[in-house]
Short mmCIF file of C-alpha atoms in Angstrom, two decimals:
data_model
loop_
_atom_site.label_atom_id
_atom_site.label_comp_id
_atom_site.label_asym_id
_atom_site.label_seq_id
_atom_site.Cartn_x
_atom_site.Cartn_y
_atom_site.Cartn_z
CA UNK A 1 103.97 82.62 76.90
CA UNK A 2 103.80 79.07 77.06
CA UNK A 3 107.85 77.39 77.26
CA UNK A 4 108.74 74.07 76.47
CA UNK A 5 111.63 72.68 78.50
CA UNK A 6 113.43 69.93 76.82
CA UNK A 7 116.74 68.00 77.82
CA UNK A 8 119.12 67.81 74.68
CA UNK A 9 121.27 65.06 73.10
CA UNK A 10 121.20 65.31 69.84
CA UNK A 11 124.16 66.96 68.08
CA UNK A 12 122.22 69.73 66.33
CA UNK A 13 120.42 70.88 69.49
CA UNK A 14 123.52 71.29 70.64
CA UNK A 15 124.64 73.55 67.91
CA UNK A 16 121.73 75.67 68.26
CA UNK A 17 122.40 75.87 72.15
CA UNK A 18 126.12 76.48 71.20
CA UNK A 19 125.08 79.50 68.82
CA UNK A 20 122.65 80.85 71.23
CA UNK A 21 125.13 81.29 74.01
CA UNK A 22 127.63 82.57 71.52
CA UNK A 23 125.07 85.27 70.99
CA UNK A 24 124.46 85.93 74.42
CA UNK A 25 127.78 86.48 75.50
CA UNK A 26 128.64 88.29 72.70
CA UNK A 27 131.39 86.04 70.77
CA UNK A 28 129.77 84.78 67.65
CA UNK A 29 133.37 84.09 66.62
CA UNK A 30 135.80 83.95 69.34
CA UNK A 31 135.75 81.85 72.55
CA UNK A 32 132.07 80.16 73.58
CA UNK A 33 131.20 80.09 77.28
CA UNK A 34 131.12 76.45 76.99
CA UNK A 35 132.31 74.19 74.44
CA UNK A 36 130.56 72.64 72.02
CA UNK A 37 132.35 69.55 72.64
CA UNK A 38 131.87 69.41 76.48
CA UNK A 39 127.83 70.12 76.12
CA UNK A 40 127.94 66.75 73.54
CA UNK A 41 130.32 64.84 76.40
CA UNK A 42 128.09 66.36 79.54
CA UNK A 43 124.66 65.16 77.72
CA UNK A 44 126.21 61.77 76.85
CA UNK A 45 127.50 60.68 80.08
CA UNK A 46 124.40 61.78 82.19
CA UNK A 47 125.23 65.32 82.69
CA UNK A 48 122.45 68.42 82.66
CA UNK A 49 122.26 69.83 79.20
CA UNK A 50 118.45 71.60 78.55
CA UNK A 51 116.79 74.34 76.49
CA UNK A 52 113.59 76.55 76.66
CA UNK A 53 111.61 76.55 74.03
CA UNK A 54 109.11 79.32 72.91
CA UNK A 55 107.51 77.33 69.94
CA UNK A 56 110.10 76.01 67.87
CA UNK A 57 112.43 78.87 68.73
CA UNK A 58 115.47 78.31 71.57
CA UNK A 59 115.15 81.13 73.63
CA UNK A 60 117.24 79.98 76.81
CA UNK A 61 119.82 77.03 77.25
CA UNK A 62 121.44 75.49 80.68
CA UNK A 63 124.21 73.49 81.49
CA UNK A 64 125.49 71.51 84.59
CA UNK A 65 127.50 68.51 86.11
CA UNK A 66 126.89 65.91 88.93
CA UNK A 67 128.89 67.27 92.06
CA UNK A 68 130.96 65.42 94.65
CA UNK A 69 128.65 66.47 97.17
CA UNK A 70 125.73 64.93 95.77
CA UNK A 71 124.00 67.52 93.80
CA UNK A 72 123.99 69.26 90.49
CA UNK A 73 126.73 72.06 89.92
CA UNK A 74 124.58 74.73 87.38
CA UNK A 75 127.75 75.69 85.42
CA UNK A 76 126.05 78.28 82.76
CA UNK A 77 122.51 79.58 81.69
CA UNK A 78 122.09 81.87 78.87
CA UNK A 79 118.51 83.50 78.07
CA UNK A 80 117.88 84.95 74.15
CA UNK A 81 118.36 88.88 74.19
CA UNK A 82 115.19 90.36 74.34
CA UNK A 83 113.78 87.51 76.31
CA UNK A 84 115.12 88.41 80.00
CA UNK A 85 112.16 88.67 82.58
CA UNK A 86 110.11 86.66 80.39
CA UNK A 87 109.80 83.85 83.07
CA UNK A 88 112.58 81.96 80.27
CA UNK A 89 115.44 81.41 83.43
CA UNK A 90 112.71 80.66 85.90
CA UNK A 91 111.41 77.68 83.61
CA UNK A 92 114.98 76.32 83.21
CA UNK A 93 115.76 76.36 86.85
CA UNK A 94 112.32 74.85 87.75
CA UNK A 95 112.78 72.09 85.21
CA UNK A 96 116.71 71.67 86.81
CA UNK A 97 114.83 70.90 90.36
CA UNK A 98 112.62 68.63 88.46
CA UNK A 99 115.91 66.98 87.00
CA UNK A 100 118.07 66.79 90.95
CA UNK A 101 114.80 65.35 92.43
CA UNK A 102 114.18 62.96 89.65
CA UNK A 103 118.48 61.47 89.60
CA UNK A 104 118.78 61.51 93.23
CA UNK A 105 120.35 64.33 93.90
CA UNK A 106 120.42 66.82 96.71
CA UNK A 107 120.49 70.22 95.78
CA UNK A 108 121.73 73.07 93.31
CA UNK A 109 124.91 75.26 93.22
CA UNK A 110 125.96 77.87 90.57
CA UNK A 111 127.74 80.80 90.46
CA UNK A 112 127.01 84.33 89.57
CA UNK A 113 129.03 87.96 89.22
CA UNK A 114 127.40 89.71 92.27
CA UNK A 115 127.61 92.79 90.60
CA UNK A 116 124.88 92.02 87.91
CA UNK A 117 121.62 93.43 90.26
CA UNK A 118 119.20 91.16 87.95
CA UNK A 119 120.78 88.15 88.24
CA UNK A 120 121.55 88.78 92.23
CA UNK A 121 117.56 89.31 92.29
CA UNK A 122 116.43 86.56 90.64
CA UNK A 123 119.15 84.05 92.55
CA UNK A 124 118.82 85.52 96.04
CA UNK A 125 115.40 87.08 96.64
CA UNK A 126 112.93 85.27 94.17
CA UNK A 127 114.85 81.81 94.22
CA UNK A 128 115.62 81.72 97.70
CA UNK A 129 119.45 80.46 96.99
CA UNK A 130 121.53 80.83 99.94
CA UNK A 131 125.09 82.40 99.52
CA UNK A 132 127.50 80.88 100.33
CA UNK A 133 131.00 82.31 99.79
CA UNK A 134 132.43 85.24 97.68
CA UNK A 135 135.08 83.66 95.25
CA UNK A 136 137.72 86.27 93.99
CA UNK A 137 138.30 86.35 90.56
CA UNK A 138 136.94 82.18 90.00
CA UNK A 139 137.67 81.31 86.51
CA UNK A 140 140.91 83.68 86.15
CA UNK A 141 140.73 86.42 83.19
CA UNK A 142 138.04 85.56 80.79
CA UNK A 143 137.61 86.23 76.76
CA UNK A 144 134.05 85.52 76.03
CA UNK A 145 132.41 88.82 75.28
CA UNK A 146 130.95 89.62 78.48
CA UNK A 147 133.76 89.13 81.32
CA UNK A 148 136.13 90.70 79.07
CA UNK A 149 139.07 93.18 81.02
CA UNK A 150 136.98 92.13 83.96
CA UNK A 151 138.08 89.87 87.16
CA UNK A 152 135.44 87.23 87.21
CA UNK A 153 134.47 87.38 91.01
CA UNK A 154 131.54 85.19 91.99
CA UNK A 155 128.90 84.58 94.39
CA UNK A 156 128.26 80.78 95.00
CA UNK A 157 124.59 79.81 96.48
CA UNK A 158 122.91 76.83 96.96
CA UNK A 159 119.46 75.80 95.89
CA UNK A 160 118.09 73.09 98.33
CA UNK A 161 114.78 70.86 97.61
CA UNK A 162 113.20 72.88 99.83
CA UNK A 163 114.28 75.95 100.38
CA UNK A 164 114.39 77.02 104.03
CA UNK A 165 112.19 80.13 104.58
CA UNK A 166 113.90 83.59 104.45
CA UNK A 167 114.26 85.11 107.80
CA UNK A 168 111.12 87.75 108.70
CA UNK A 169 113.10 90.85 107.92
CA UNK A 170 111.78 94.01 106.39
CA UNK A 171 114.01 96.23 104.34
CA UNK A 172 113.35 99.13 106.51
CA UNK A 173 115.45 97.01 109.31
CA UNK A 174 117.82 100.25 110.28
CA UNK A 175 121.18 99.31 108.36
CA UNK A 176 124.65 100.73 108.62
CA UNK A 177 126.08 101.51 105.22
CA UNK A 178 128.81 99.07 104.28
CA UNK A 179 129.27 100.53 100.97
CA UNK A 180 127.56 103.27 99.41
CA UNK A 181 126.21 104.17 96.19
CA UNK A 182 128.83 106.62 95.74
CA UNK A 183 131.60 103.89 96.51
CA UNK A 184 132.19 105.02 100.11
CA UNK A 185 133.10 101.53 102.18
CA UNK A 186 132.75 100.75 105.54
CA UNK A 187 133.89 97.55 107.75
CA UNK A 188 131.74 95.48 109.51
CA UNK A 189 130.86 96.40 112.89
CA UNK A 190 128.59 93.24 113.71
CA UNK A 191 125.53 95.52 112.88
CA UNK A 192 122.91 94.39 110.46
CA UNK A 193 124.55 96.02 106.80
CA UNK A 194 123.76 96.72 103.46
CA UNK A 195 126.38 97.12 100.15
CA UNK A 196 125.50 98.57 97.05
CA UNK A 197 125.53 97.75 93.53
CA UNK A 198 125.79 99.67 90.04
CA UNK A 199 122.71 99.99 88.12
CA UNK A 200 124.12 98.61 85.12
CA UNK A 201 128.03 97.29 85.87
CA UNK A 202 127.73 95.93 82.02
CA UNK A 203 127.32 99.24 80.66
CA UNK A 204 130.06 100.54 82.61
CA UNK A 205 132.84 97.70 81.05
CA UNK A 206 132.07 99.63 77.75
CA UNK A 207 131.49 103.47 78.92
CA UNK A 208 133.67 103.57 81.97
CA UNK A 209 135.94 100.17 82.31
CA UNK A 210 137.93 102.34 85.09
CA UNK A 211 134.55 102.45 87.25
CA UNK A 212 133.53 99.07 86.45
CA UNK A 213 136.76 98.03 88.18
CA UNK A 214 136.45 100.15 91.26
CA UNK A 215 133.23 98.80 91.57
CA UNK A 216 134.44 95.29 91.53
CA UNK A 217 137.23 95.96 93.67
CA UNK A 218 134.97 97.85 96.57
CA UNK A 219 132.32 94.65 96.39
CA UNK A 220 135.00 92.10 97.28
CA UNK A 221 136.68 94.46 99.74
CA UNK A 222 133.24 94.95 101.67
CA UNK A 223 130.94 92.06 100.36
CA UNK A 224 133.45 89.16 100.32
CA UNK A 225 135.16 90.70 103.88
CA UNK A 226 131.68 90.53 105.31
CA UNK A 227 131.15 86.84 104.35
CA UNK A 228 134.26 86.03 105.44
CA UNK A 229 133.80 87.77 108.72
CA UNK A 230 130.57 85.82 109.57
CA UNK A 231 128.22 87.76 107.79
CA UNK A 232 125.07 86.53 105.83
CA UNK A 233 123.44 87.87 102.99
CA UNK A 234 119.67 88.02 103.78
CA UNK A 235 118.24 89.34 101.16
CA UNK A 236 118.53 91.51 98.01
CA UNK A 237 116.32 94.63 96.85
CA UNK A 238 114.98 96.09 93.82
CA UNK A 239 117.14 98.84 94.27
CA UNK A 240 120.53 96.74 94.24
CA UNK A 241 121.39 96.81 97.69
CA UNK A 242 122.95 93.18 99.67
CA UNK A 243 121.33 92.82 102.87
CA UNK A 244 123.31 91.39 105.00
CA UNK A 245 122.65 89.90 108.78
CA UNK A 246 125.84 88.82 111.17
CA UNK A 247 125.22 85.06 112.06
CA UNK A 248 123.59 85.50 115.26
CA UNK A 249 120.70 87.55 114.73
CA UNK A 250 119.80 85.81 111.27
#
C-alpha cells in the first residue's frame, strides 16, 4: 500500500476529514472530535491539518497547533476502520516530523488514553515518544462516541527530532507487579515495575462499563502515582504491560 500524505485547505477536504473522524469516533450525528470550523481556522492561519490518502480514498486525517514551547501540539488523529496497522498513523506522524522540521519547530506532543494497548504501542515502543505526565480526566466528560461515560485520562509524550535511544532493557528485567492483570495494585517501592492493561478497554465501555471504570481508576491510582513519584515509563509490550524504571537506574 502506497499512501499519499497531503496537507489540506480547501473546504471540502475538510468535510471529508470532518466525516471521516465522525465515523471513527462513532458520532455521525452528534458531537465531532474536532470542529469543522476549527480544522478550516487551524489550516488557514498556519496550523497542522493533513490526510492519508490510499488512492483517492481518505483513510486517516490529523490535526495540530503551534505550541508555546516551540513545537507542534498533535491534538487528534483518526485512521478509517478497517485500516488500523496498515502503516496509515505511521505515515501521518512521519509526514508531521517532516512538517516541525520544515516550520522550525522543535518537537511533537499529543495525548493518548493509556488504557488503549495499541495506541500505547505504537506511541511508546515503536515511536519512541517519551511520557511525560499522567493527566486525570484532561478534557472533562466527553460525548463523542468513543469517550462516552468514560473519564478521559491521558498520557502526554513528546516526540523529539531525534529521538534519544531507549534505554538497553530487556523485558525479562525481574519486575515487581504494580498492578496486575486481575486488578490487584501495588505502590511503588523504587523497584523496576510493570502495570497492566485490558485487552480491549473499548469493548468493555459497551459489555462491562463497571470494569472499564475500575480499570481506569486502578491505572491512575498506580500508573499516574508512579509518574508522579519519579517513575519512568520505559517501555511498553505486546502483551499490554507499562514498564516502568525509577529515575536513577533509567
Amino acid at each position: 500500500m502506497e499512501l499519499r500524505i497531503e496537507s489540506l485547505v480547501q473546504l471540502p477536504d475538510l468535510r471529508a476529514a470532518d466525516e471521516l473522524l465522525r465515523e471513527v469516533w462513532g458520532a455521525p450525528g452528534g458531537e465531532p472530535p474536532m470542529a469543522l470550523d476549527m480544522m478550516r481556522a487551524l489550516a488557514y492561519t498556519g496550523g497542522y491539518v493533513a490526510g492519508a490518502y490510499d488512492g483517492d480514498a481518505l483513510v486517516g486525517v490529523a490535526a495540530g497547533f503551534r505550541s508555546a514551547e516551540g513545537g507542534l501540539h498533535s491534538h487528534i488523529t483518526g485512521v478509517a476502520p478497517g485500516r488500523h496497522g496498515q502503516g496509515v498513523g505511521l505515515a501521518l506522524k512521519r509526514h508531521q516530523r517532516a512538517w516541525t522540521a520544515e516550520h522550525g519547530l522543535d518537537d511533537i506532543t499529543w495525548t493518548f488514553d493509556p488504557l488503549i494497548r495499541r495506541n500505547a504501542y505504537f506511541n511508546l515502543t515503536k515511536l519512541g515518544a517519551i511520557a511525560e505526565a499522567y493527566l486525570p480526566d484532561f478534557y472533562g466528560p466527553m460525548t463523542d462516541g468513543i469517550n462516552d461515560g468514560d473519564a478521559s485520562d491521558r498520557l502526554f509524550v513528546r516526540w523529539t527530532s531525534e529521538p534519544p535511544e531507549p534505554p538497553e532493557r530487556s523485558e525479562d528485567v525481574k519486575r515487581a507487579d504494580l498492578l496486575t492483570e486481575d486488578l490487584v495494585a501495588s505502590s511503588p517501592t523504587g523497584e523496576p515495575l510493570r502495570c497492566a492493561t485490558p485487552a480491549d478497554i473499548e469493548g468493555l465501555r459497551k459489555t462491562d462499563p463497571g470494569l472499564a471504570r475500575a480499570w481506569r481508576a486502578a491505572l491512575r491510582d498506580s500508573l499516574g502515582t508512579a509518574l508522579a513519584a519519579g517513575y519512568r515509563v520505559a517501555g511498553f509490550t505486546r502483551g499490554g504491560w507499562y514498564l516502568l524504571d525509577p529515575l536513577e537506574i533509567s
